[in-house]
CSV table of C-alpha atoms and ligand atoms in Angstrom, one decimal:
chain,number,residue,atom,x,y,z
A,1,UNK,CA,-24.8,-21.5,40.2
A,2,UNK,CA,-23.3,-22.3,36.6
A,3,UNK,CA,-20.3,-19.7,35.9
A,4,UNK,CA,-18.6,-18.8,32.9
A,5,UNK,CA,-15.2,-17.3,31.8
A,6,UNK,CA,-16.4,-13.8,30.4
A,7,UNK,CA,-14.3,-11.6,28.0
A,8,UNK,CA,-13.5,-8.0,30.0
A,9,UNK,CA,-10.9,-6.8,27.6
A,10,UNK,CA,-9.2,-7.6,24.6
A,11,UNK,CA,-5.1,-5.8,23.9
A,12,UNK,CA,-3.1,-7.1,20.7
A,13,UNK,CA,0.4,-6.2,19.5
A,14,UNK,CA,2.7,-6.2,16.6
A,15,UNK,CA,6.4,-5.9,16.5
A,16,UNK,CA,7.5,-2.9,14.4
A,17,UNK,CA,9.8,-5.0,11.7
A,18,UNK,CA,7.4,-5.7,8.5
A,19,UNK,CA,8.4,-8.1,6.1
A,20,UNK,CA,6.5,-7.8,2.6
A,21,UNK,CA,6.2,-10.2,-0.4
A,22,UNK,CA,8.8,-8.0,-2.4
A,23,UNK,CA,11.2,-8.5,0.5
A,24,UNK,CA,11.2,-12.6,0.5
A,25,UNK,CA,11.3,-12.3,-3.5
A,26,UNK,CA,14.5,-10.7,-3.3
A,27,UNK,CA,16.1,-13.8,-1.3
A,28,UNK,CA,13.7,-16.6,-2.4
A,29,UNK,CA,12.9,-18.5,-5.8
A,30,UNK,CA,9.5,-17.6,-5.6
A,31,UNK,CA,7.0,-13.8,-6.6
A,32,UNK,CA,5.1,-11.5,-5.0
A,33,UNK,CA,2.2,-12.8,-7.3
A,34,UNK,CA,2.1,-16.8,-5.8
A,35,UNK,CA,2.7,-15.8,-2.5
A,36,UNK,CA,-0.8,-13.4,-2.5
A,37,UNK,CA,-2.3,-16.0,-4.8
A,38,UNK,CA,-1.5,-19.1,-2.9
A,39,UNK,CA,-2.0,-17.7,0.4
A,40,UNK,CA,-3.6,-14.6,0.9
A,41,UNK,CA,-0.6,-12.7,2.2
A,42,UNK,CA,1.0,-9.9,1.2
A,43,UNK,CA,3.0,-8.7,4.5
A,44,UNK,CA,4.0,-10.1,7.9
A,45,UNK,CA,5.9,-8.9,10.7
A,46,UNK,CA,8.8,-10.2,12.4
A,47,UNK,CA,10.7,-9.9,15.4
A,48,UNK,CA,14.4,-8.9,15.4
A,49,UNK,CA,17.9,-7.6,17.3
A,50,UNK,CA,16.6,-9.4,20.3
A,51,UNK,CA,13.1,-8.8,20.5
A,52,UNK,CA,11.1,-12.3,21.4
A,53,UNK,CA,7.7,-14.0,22.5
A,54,UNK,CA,8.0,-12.7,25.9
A,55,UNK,CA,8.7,-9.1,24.7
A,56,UNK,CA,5.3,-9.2,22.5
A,57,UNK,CA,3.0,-11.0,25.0
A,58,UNK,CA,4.4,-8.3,28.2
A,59,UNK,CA,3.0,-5.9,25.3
A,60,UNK,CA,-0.6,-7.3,24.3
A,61,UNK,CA,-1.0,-8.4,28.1
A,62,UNK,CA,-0.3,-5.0,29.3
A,63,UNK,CA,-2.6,-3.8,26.9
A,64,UNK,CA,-5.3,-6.4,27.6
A,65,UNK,CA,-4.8,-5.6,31.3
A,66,UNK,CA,-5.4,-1.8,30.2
A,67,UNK,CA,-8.9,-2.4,28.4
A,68,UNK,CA,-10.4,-4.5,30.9
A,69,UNK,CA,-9.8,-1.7,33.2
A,70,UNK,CA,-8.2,-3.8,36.0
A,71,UNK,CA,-4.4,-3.8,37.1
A,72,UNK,CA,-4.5,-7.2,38.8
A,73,UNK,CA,-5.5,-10.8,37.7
A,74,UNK,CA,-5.3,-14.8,39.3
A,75,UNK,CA,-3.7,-16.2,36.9
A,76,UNK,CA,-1.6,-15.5,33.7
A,77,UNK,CA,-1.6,-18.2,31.2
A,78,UNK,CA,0.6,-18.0,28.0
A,79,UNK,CA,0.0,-19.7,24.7
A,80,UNK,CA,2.9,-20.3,22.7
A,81,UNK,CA,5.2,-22.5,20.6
A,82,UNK,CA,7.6,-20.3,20.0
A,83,UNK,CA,9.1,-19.8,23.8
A,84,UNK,CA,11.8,-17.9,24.5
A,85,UNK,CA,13.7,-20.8,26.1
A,86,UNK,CA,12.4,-24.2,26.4
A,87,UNK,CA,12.5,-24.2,30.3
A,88,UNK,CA,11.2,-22.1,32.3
A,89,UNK,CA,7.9,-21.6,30.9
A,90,UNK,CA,7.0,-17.7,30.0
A,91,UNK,CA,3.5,-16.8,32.2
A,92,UNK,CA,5.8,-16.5,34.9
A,93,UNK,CA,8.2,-13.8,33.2
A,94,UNK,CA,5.0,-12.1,32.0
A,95,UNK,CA,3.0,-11.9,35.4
A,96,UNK,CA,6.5,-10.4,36.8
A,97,UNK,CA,6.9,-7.6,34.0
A,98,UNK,CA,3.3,-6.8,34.3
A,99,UNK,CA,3.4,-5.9,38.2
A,100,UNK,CA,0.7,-8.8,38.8
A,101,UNK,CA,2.9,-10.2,41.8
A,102,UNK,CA,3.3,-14.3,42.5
A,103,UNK,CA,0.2,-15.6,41.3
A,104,UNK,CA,-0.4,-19.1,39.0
A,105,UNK,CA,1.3,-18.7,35.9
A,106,UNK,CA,1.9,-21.6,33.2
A,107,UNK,CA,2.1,-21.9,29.6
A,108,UNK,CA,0.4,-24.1,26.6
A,109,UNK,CA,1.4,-25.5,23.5
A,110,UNK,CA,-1.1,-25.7,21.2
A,111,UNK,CA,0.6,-24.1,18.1
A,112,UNK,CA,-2.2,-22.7,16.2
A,113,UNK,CA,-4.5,-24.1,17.9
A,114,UNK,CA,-3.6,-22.4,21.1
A,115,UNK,CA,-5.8,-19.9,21.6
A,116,UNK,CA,-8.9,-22.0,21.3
A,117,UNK,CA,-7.3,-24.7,23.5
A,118,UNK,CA,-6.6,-22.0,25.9
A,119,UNK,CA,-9.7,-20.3,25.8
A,120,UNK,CA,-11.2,-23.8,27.2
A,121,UNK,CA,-8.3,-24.1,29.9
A,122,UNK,CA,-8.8,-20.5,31.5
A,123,UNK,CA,-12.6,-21.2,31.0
A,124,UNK,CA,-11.5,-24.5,33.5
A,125,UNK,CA,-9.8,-22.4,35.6
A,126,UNK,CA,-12.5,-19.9,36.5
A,127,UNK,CA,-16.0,-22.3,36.0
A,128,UNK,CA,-13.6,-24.8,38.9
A,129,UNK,CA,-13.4,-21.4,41.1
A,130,UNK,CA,-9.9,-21.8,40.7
A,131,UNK,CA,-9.2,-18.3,39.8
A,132,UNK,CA,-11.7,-15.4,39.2
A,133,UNK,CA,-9.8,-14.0,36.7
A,134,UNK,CA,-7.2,-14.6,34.0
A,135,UNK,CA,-4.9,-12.5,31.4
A,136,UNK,CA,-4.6,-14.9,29.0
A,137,UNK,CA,-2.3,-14.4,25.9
A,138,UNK,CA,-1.3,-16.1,22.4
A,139,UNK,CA,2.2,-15.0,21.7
A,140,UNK,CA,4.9,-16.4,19.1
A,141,UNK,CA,8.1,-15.2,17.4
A,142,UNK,CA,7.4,-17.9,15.4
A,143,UNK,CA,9.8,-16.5,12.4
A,144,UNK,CA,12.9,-17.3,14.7
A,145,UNK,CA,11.5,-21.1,13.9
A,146,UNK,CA,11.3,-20.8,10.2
A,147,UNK,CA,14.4,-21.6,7.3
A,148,UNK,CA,14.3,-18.3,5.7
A,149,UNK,CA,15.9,-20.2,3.3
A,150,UNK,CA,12.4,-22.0,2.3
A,151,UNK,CA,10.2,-21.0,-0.1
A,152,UNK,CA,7.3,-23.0,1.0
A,153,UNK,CA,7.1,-22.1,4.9
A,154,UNK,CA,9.2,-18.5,4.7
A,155,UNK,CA,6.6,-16.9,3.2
A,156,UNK,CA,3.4,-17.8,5.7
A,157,UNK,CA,4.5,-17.3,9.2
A,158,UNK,CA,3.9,-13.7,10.9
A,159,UNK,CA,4.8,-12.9,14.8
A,160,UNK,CA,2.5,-11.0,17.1
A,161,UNK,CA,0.9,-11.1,20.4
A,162,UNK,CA,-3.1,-11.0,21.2
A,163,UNK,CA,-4.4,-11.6,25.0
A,164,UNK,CA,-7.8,-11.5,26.8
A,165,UNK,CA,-8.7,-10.8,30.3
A,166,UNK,CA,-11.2,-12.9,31.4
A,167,UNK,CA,-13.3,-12.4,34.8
A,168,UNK,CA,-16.0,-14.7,36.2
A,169,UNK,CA,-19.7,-14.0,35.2
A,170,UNK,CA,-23.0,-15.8,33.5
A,171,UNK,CA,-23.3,-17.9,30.8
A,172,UNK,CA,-26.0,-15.4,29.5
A,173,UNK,CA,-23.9,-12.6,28.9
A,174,UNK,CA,-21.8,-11.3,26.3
A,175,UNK,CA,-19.0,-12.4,25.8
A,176,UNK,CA,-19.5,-15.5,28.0
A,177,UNK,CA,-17.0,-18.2,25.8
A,178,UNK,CA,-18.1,-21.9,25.0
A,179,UNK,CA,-18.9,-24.5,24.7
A,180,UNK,CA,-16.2,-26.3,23.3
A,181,UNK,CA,-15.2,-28.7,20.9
A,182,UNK,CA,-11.5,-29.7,21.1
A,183,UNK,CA,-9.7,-32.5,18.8
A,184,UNK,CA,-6.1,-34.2,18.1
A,185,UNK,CA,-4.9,-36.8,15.7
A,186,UNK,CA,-1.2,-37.5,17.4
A,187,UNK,CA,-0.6,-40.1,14.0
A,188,UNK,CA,-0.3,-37.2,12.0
A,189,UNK,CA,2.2,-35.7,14.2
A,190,UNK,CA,5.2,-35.3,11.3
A,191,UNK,CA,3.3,-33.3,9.1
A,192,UNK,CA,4.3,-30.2,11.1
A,193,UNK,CA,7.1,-30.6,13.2
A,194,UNK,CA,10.4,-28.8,14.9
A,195,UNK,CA,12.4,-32.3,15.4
A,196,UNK,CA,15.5,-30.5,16.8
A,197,UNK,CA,16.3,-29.6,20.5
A,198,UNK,CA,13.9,-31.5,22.5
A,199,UNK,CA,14.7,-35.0,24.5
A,200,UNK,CA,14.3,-37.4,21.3
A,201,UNK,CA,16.9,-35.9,19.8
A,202,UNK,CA,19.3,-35.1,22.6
A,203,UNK,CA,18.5,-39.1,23.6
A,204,UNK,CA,18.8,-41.0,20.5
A,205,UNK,CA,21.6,-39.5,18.2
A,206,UNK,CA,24.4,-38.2,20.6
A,207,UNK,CA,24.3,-35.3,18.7
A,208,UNK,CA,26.3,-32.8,20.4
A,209,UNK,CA,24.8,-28.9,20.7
A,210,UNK,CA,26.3,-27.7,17.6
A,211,UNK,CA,25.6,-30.2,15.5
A,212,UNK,CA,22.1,-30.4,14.7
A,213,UNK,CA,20.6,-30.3,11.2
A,214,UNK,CA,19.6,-27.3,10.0
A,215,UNK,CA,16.5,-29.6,8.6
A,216,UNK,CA,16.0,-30.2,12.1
A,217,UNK,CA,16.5,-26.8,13.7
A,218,UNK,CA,13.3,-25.2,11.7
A,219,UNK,CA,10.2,-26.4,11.2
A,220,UNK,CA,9.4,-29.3,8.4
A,221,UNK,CA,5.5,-29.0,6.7
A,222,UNK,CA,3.6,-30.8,4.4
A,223,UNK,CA,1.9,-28.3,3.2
A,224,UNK,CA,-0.8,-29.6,1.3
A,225,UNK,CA,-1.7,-32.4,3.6
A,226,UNK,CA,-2.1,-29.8,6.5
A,227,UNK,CA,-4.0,-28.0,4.1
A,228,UNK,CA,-6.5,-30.6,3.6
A,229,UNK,CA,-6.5,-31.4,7.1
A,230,UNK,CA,-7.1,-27.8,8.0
A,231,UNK,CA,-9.9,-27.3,6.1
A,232,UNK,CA,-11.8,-31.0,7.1
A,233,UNK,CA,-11.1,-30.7,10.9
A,234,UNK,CA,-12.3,-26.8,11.2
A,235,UNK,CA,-15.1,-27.7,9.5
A,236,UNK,CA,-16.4,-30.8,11.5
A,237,UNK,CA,-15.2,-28.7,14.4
A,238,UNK,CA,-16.8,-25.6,13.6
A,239,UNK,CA,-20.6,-27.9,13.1
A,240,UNK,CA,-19.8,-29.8,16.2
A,241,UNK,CA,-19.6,-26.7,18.5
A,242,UNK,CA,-22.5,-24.8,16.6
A,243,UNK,CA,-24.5,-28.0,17.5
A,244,UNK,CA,-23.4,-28.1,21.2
A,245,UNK,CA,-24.3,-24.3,21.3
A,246,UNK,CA,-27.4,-24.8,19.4
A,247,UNK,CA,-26.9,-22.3,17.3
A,248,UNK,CA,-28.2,-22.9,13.7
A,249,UNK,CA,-25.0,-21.9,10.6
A,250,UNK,CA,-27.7,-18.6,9.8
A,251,UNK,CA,-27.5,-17.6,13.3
A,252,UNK,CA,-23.3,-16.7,13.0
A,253,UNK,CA,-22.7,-13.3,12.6
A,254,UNK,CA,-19.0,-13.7,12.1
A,255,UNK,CA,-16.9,-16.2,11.7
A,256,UNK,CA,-13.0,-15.9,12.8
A,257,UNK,CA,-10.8,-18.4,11.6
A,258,UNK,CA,-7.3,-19.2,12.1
A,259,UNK,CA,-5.5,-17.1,10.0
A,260,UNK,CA,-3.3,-20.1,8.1
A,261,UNK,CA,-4.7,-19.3,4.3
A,262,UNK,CA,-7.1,-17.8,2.7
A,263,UNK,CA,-8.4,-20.7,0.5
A,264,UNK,CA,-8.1,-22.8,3.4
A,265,UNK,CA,-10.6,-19.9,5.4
A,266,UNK,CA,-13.1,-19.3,2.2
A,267,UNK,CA,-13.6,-23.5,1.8
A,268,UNK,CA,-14.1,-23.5,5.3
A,269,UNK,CA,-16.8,-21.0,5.3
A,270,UNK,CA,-17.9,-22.1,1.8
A,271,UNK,CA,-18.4,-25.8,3.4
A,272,UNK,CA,-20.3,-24.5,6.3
A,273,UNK,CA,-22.5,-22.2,4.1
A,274,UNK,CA,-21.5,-19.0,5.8
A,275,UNK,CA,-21.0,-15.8,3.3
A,276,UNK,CA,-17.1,-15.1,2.6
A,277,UNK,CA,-18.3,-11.2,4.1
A,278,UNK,CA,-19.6,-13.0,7.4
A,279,UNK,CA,-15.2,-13.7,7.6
A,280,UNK,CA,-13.3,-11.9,9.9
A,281,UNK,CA,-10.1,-11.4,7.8
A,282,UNK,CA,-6.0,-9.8,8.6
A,283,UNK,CA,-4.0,-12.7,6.9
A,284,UNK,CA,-3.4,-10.1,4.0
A,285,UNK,CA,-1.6,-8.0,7.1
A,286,UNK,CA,-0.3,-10.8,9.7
A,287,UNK,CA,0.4,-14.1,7.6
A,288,UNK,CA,-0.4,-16.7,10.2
A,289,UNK,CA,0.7,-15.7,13.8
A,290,UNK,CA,-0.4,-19.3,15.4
A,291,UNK,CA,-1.7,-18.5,18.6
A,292,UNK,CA,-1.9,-15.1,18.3
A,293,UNK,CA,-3.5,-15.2,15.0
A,294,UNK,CA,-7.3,-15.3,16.8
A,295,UNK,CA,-7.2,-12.5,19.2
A,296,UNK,CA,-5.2,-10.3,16.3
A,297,UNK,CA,-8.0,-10.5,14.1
A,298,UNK,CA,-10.6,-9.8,17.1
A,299,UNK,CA,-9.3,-6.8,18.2
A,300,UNK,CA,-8.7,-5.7,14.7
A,301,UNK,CA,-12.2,-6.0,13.6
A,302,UNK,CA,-13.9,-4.8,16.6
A,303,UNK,CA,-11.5,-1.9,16.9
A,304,UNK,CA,-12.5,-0.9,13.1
A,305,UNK,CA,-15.9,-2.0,13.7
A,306,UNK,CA,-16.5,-4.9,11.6
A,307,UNK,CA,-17.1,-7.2,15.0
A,308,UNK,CA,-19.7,-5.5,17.1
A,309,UNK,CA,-21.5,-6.1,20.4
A,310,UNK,CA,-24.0,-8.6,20.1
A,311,UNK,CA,-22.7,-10.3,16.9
A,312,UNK,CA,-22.7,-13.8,17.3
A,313,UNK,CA,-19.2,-15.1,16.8
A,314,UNK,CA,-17.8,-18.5,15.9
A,315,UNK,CA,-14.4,-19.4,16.5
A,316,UNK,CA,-12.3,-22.4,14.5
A,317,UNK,CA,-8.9,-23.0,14.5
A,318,UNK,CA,-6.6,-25.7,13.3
A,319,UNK,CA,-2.6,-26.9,13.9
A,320,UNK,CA,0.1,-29.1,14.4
A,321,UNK,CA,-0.5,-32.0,17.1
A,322,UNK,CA,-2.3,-32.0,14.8
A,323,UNK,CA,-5.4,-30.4,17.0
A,324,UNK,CA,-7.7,-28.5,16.6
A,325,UNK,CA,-10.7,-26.6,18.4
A,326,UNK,CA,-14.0,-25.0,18.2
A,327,UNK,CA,-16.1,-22.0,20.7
A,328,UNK,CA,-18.6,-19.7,20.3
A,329,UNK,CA,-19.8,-16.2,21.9
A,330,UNK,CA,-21.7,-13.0,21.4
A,331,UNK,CA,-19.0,-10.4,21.6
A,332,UNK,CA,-19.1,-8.5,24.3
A,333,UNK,CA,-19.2,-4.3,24.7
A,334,UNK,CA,-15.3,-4.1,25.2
A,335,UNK,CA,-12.4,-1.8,24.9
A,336,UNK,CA,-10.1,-2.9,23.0
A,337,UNK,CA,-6.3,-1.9,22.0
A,338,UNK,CA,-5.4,-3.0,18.3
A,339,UNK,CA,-2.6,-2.3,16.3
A,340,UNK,CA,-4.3,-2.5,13.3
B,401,UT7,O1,-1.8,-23.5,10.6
B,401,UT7,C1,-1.1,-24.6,10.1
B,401,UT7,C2,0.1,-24.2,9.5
B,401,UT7,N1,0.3,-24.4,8.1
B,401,UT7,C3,-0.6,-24.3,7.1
B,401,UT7,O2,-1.8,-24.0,7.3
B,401,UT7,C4,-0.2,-24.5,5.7
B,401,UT7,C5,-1.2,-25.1,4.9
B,401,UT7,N2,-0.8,-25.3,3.5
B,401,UT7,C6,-0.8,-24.2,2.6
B,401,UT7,O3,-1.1,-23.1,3.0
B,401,UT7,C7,-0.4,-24.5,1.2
B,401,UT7,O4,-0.2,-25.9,1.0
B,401,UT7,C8,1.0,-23.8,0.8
B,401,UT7,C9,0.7,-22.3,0.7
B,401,UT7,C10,2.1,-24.1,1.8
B,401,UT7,C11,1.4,-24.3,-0.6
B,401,UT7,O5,0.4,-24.0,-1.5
B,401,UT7,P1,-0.1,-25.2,-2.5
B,401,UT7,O6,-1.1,-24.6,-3.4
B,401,UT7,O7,-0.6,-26.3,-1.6
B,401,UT7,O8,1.1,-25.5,-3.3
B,401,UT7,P2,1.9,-26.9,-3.4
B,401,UT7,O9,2.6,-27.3,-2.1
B,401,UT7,O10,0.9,-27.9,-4.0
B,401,UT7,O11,2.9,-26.6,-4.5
B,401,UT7,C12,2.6,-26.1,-5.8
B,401,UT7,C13,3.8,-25.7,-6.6
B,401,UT7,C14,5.0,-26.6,-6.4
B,401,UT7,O12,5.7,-26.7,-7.6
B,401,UT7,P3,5.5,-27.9,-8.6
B,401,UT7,O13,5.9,-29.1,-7.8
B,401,UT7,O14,4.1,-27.9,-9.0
B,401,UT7,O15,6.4,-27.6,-9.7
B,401,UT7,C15,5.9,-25.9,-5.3
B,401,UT7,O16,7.2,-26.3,-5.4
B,401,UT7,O17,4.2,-24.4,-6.0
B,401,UT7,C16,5.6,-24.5,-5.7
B,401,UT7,N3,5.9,-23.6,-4.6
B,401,UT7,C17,6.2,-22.3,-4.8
B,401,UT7,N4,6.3,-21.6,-6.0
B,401,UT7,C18,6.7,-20.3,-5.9
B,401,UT7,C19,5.9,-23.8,-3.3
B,401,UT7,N5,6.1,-22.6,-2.6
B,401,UT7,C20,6.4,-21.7,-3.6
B,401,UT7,C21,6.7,-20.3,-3.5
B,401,UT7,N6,6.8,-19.7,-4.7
B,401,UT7,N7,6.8,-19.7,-2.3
């Protein structure tokens, strides 16, 4: 019998510290007016006085946990490229401060493609029998990683937390995730990077602890070309999966894109002939939360009823690697805890 990773519950979390457009044009060369303009945002939130990823993903999980209506799970897998220390990975920590005792825990890095990316490994994990169940989570304190000194990459990033629970079940019911399409393009790797702290660096310069470049210490983006990236690859992606699923473009209720931009989101859905109101939107709220950025804008459109049982959904996403990924469901009947 063919199984399939099913969504049982769907928890999302902020931290309290909001960061608006006024805000960043008090330190920044830039205005409230190109920041909106250019990118769709007009607040974020942001971590601080010690909070970090793990702190935000103990809260969605918890919450996910909570909706789902279990208190126990196989596995805990963590999506996140903002850890709170390169080694050990987080799932661990998390399973712990949830009560869920020793079972498999791991973590992915997928930036903001990391929640599609690990949709399709916890969908792995339970179609192999491997684990019945999963609390899966996209987590970042990405801010921590940005110059707040830059104009160009201060403004866009937003922390949060979103996780799922998933449970074993049909491929015919709601909220049964996939197929899949999944993508990379290692070449373009530079385009958005964090060069400092990991083995290259610590190999090839000698560079002792305290002297690594700022440049090197937050991340570096070429915007526009991950722009135009972003908007090519989620749309090949986003066609590829509907093909897969054989699901025609009229056929998608809703369509959930990463949260990066809002041009890049209405030429996405422009390109693939889907209605801008058929587009799950929260940039305006969160900025772009990477891996959280998917289940943030879930649980805040089905918890204020724009994303309802039996809507069709299609999922796209798009980040550094560069990689990207594609999936598809009919949303489920679901409790869900949103903070917005
Ligand atoms: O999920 C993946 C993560 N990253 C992304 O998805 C980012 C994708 N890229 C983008 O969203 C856009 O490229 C940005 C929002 C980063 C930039 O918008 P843009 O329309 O591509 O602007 P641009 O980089 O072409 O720059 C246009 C102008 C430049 O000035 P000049 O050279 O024309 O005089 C920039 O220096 O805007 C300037 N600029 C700003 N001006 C005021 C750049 N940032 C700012 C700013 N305030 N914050």
């Amino acid at each position: 019998m063919t199984v399939s990773a099913v969504i049982a519950g769907l928890g999302a979390w902020l931290p309290p510290g909001v960061v608006t457009n006024n805000d960043l044009c008090s330190r920044l060369d830039t205005s409230e007016e190109w920041i909106e303009s250019r990118t769709g945002i007009v607040e974020r939130r942001a971590v601080s006085g010690g909070m970090a990823t793990l702190d935000l993903a103990v809260e969605a999980g918890g919450r996910a946990l909570k909706a789902a209506g279990v208190s126990g799970v196989d596995a805990v897998v963590v999506a996140t490229t903002s850890p709170d220390r390169i080694c050990p990975a987080g799932a661990p920590e998390v399973a712990s401060r949830l009560g869920l005792g020793p079972i498999a825990a791991y973590d992915l890095t997928s930036a903001c493609s990391g929640f599609v990316y690990g949709l399709a490994t916890c969908a792995g994990l339970i179609s192999a029998g491997i684990a019945k169940s999963v609390l899966f989570i996209g987590s970042e304190a990405f801010s921590t990683f940005i110059d707040p000194a830059n104009r160009t990459t201060a403004p866009i990033f937003g922390d949060g937390a979103g996780a799922v629970v998933l449970r074993c079940g049909s491929p015919e019911e709601p909220g049964a995730i996939g197929p899949f399409d999944l993508g990379s393009d290692g070449a373009q790797a530079d385009l958005l990077a964090i060069n400092g702290g990991g083995s290259r660096q610590r190999s090839a310069t000698g560079l002792g602890h305290g002297e690594v470049p700022t440049e090197d210490w937050y991340l570096s983006m070429a915007g526009r070309a991950i722009y135009q990236q972003a908007i090519a690859r989620m749309t090949e992606s986003s066609l590829a999966v509907l093909d897969r699923a054989g699901w025609s473009v009229t056929e998608v209720d809703r369509f959930v894109g990463h949260q990066a931009n809002i041009r890049i989101l209405n030429s996405v859905a422009q390109r693939l002939g889907i209605a801008p109101e058929r587009a799950l939107i929260n940039i305006d709220r969160v900025g772009n939360a990477l891996s959280a950025s998917i289940p943030l804008v879930l649980a805040g459109a089905a918890a204020g009823g724009e994303l309802r049982p039996g809507d069709r959904v299609l999922i796209t996403a798009f980040g550094a690697g560069l990689s990207w990924g594609s999936t598809v469901l009919v949303w489920p009947d679901i409790s869900i805890d949103s903070p917005l």
